[in-house]
Short mmCIF file of C-alpha atoms in Angstrom, two decimals:
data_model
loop_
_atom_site.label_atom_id
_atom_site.label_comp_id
_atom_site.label_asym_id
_atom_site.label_seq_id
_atom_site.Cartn_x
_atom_site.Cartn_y
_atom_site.Cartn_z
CA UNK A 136 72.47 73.86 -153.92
CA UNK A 137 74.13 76.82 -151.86
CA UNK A 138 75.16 78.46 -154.93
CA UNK A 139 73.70 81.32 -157.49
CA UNK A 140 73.77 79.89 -160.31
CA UNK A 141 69.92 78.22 -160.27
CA UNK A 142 69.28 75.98 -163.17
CA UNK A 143 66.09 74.99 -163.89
CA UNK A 144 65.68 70.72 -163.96
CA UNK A 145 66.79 68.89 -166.78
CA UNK A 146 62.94 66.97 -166.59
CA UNK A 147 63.89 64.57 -169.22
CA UNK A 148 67.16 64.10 -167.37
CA UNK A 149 65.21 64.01 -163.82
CA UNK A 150 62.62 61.47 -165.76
CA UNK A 151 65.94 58.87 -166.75
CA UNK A 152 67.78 58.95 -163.51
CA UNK A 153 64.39 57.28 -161.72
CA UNK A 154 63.71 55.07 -164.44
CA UNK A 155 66.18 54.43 -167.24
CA UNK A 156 67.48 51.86 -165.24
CA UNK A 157 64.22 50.50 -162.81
CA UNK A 158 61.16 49.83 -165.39
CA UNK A 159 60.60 47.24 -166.81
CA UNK A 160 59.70 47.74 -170.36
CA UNK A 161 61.89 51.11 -171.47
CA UNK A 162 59.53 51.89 -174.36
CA UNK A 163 60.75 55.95 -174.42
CA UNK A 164 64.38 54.79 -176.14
CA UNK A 165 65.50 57.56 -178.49
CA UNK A 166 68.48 55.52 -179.38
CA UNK A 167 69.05 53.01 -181.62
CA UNK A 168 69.48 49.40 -179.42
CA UNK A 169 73.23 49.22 -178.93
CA UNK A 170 75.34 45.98 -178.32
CA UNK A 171 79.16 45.09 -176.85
CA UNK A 172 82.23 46.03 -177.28
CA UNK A 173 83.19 42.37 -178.88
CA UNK A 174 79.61 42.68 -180.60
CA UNK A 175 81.13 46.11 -182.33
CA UNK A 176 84.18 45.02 -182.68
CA UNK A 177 83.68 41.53 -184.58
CA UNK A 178 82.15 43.86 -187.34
CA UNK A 179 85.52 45.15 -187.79
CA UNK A 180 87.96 44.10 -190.18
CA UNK A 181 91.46 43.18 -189.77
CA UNK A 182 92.64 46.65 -190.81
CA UNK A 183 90.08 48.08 -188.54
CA UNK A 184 90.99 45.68 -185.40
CA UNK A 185 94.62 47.04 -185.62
CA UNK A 186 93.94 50.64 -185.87
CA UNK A 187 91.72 49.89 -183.33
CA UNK A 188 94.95 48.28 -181.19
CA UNK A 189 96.76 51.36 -182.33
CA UNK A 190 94.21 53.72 -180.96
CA UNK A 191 96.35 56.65 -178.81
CA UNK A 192 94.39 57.33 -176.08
CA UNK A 193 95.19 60.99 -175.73
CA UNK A 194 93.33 64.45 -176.48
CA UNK A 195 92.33 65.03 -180.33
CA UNK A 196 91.61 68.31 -181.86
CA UNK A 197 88.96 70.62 -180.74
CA UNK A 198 86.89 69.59 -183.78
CA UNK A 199 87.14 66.00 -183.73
CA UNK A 200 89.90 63.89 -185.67
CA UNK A 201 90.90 63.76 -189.34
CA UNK A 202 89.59 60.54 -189.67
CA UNK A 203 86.64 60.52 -187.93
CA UNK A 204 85.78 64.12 -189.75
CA UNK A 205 86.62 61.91 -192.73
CA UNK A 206 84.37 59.15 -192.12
CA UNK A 207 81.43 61.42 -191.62
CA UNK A 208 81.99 63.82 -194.55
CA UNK A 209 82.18 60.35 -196.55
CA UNK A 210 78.10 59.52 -195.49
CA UNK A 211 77.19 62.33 -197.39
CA UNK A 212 77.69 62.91 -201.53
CA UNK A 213 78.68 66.45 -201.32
CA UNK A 214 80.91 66.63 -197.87
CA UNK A 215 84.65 67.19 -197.31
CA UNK A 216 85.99 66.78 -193.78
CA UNK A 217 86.63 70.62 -192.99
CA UNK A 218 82.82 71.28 -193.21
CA UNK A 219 82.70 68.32 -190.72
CA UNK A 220 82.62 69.99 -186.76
CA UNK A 221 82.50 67.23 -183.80
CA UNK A 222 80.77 68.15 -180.48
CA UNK A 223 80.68 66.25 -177.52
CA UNK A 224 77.21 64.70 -177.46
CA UNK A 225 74.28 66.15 -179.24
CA UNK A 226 73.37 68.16 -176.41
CA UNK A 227 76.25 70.48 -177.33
CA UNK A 228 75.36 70.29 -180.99
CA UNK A 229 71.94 71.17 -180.53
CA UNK A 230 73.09 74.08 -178.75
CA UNK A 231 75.36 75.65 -181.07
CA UNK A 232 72.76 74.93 -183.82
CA UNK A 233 69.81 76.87 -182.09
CA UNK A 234 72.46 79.91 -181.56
CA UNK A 235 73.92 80.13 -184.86
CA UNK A 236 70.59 79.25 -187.00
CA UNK A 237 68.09 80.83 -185.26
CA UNK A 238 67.48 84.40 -184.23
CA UNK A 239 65.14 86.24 -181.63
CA UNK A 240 61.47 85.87 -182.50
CA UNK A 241 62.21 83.46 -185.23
CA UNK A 242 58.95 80.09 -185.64
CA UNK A 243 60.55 77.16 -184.94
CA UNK A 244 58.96 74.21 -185.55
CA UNK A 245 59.93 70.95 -183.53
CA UNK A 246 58.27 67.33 -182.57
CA UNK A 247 56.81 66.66 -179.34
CA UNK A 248 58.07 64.79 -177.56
CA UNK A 249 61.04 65.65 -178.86
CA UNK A 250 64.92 65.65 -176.83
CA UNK A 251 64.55 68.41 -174.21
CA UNK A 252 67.51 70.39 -174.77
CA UNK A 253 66.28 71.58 -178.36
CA UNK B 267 78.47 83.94 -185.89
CA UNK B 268 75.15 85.26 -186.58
CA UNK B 269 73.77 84.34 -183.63
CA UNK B 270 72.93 86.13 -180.00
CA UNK B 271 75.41 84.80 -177.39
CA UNK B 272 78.71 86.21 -177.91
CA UNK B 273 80.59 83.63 -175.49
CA UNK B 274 84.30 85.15 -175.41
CA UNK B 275 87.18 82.80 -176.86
CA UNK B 276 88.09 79.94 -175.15
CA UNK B 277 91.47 81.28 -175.16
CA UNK B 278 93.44 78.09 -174.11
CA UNK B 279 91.31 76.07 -176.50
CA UNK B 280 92.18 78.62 -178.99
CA UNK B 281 95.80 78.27 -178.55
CA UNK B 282 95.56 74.49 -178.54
CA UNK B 283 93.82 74.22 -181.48
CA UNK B 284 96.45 75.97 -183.51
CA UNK B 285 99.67 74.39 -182.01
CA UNK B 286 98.76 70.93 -179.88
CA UNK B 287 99.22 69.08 -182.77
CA UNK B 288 101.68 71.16 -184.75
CA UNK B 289 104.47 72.23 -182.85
CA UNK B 290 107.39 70.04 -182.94
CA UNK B 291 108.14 69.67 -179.05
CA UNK B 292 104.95 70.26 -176.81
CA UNK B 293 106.06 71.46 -173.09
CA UNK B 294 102.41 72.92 -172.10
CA UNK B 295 100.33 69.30 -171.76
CA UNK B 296 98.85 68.92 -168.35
CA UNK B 297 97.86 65.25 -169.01
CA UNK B 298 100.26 62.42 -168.44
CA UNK B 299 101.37 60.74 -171.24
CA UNK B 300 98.82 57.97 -172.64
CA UNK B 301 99.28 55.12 -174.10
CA UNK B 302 97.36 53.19 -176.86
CA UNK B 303 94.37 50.71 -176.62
CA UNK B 304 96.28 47.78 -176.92
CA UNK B 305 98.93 49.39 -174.52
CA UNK B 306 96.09 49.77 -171.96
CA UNK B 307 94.47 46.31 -172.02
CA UNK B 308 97.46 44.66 -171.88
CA UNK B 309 97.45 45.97 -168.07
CA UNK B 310 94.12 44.20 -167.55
CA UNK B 311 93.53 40.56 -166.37
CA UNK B 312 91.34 37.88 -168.22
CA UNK B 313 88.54 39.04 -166.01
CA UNK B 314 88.86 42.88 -166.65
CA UNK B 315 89.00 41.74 -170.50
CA UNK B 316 85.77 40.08 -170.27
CA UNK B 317 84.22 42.58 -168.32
CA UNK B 318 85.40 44.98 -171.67
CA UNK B 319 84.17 42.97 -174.05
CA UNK B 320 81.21 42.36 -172.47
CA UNK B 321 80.65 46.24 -172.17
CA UNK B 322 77.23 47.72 -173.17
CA UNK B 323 78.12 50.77 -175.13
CA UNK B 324 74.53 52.19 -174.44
CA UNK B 325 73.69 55.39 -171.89
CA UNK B 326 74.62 54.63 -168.23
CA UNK B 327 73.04 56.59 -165.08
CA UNK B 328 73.24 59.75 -165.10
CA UNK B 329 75.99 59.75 -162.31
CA UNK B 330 78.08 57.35 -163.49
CA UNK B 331 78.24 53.57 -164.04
CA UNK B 332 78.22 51.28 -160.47
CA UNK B 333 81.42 49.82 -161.38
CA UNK B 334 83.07 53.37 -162.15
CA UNK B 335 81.64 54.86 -158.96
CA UNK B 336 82.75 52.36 -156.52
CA UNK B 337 86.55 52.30 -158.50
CA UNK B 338 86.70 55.77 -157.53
CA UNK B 339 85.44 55.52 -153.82
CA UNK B 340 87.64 52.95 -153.59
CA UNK B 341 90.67 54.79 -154.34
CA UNK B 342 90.23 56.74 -150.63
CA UNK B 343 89.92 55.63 -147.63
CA UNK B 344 86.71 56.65 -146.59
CA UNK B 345 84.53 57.15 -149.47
CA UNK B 346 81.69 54.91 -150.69
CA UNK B 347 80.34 55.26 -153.95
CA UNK B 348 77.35 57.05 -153.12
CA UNK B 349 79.40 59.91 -152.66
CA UNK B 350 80.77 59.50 -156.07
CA UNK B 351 79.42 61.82 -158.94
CA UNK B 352 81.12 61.19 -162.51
CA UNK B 353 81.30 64.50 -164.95
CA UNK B 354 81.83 64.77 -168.96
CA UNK B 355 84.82 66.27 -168.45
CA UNK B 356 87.03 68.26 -166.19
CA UNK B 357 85.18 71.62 -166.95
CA UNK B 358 81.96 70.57 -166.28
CA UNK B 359 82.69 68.98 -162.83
CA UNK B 360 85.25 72.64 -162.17
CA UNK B 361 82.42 74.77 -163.21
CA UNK B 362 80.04 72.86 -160.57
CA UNK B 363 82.24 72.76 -158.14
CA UNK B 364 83.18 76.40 -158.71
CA UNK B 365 79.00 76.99 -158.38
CA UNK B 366 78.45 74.84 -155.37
CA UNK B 367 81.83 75.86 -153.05
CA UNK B 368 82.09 79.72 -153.96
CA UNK B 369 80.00 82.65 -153.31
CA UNK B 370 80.41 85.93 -154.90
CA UNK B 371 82.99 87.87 -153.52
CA UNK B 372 85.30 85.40 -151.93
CA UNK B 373 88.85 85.00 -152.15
CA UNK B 374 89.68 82.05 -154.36
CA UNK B 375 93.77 81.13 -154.59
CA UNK B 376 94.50 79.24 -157.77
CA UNK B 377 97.98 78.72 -159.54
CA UNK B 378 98.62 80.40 -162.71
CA UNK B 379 99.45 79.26 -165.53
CA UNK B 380 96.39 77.36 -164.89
CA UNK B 381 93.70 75.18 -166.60
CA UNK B 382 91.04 78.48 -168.39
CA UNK B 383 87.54 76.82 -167.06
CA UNK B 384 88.53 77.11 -163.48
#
């Protein structure tokens, strides 16, 4: 890297791009297993299948769409959609958290091993 | 915002975020026009629409999927895929490429009115 800015490694990051995709057994999964696109889809109804269809592939607002905002607010009992902020992977979210709800000096306690970027 | 970092506005994000979705005619977008999901898979043959469905929505490498790497080399003429390095984003890959290709105190030419991150 020729240039200034000199991040330290992303080690969980590092650790993934040698062998996420080479061991054998992947027993460090944080995620949930996933499945396919027709997998996801045939879960869907009809409704669902043509929104799907209907989908407008464009940009959305900066804090996610009404819908999706929507359909998160409605997981919890006491949630409406404007209290509902979407970020673009948790790494982002995590951020913003740690910067808003914590200050200087502050005990935070955390898992280990937890996700790096927290 | 309570917290430390005072990160000044995003000031095109701002701007979007208040009329992209509001105004009645929008002359500002940079993108091409889109289309919707059904709009785009009807460009795709039987094979690309069993490649989609058969689409693991799990993580990929950190650099990109195989497929989406060697799509991209293959749109030059001398470019293999190895060379290929996929980003979250526009600003993320302009703010590395900013990082990596300019040193303080150069002379950078860029057209204004311009995308912010760059």
């Amino acid at each position: 890297m020729t240039g200034r800015l000199e991040l330290p490694d992303f080690k969980l990051e590092t650790y993934f791009s040698t062998w996420e995709f080479t061991a054998r057994h992947h027993l460090t999964a944080s995620d949930a297993e996933s499945m396919t696109v027709a997998e996801l889809l045939a879960l869907g109804t009809d409704e669902d299948h043509e929104a799907y269809e209907n989908l407008h592939l464009g940009y959305t607002p900066t804090w996610g769409t009404e819908p999706l905002r929507a359909a998160i607010a409605g997981s919890y009992e006491s949630l409406t959609s404007s209290k509902v902020l979407g970020f673009a992977g948790a790494g982002e979210a995590l951020f913003w958290a740690m910067q808003l709800f914590v200050e200087p000096g502050e005990h935070v306690i955390v898992n280990v091993p937890n996700y790096q970027s927290i």
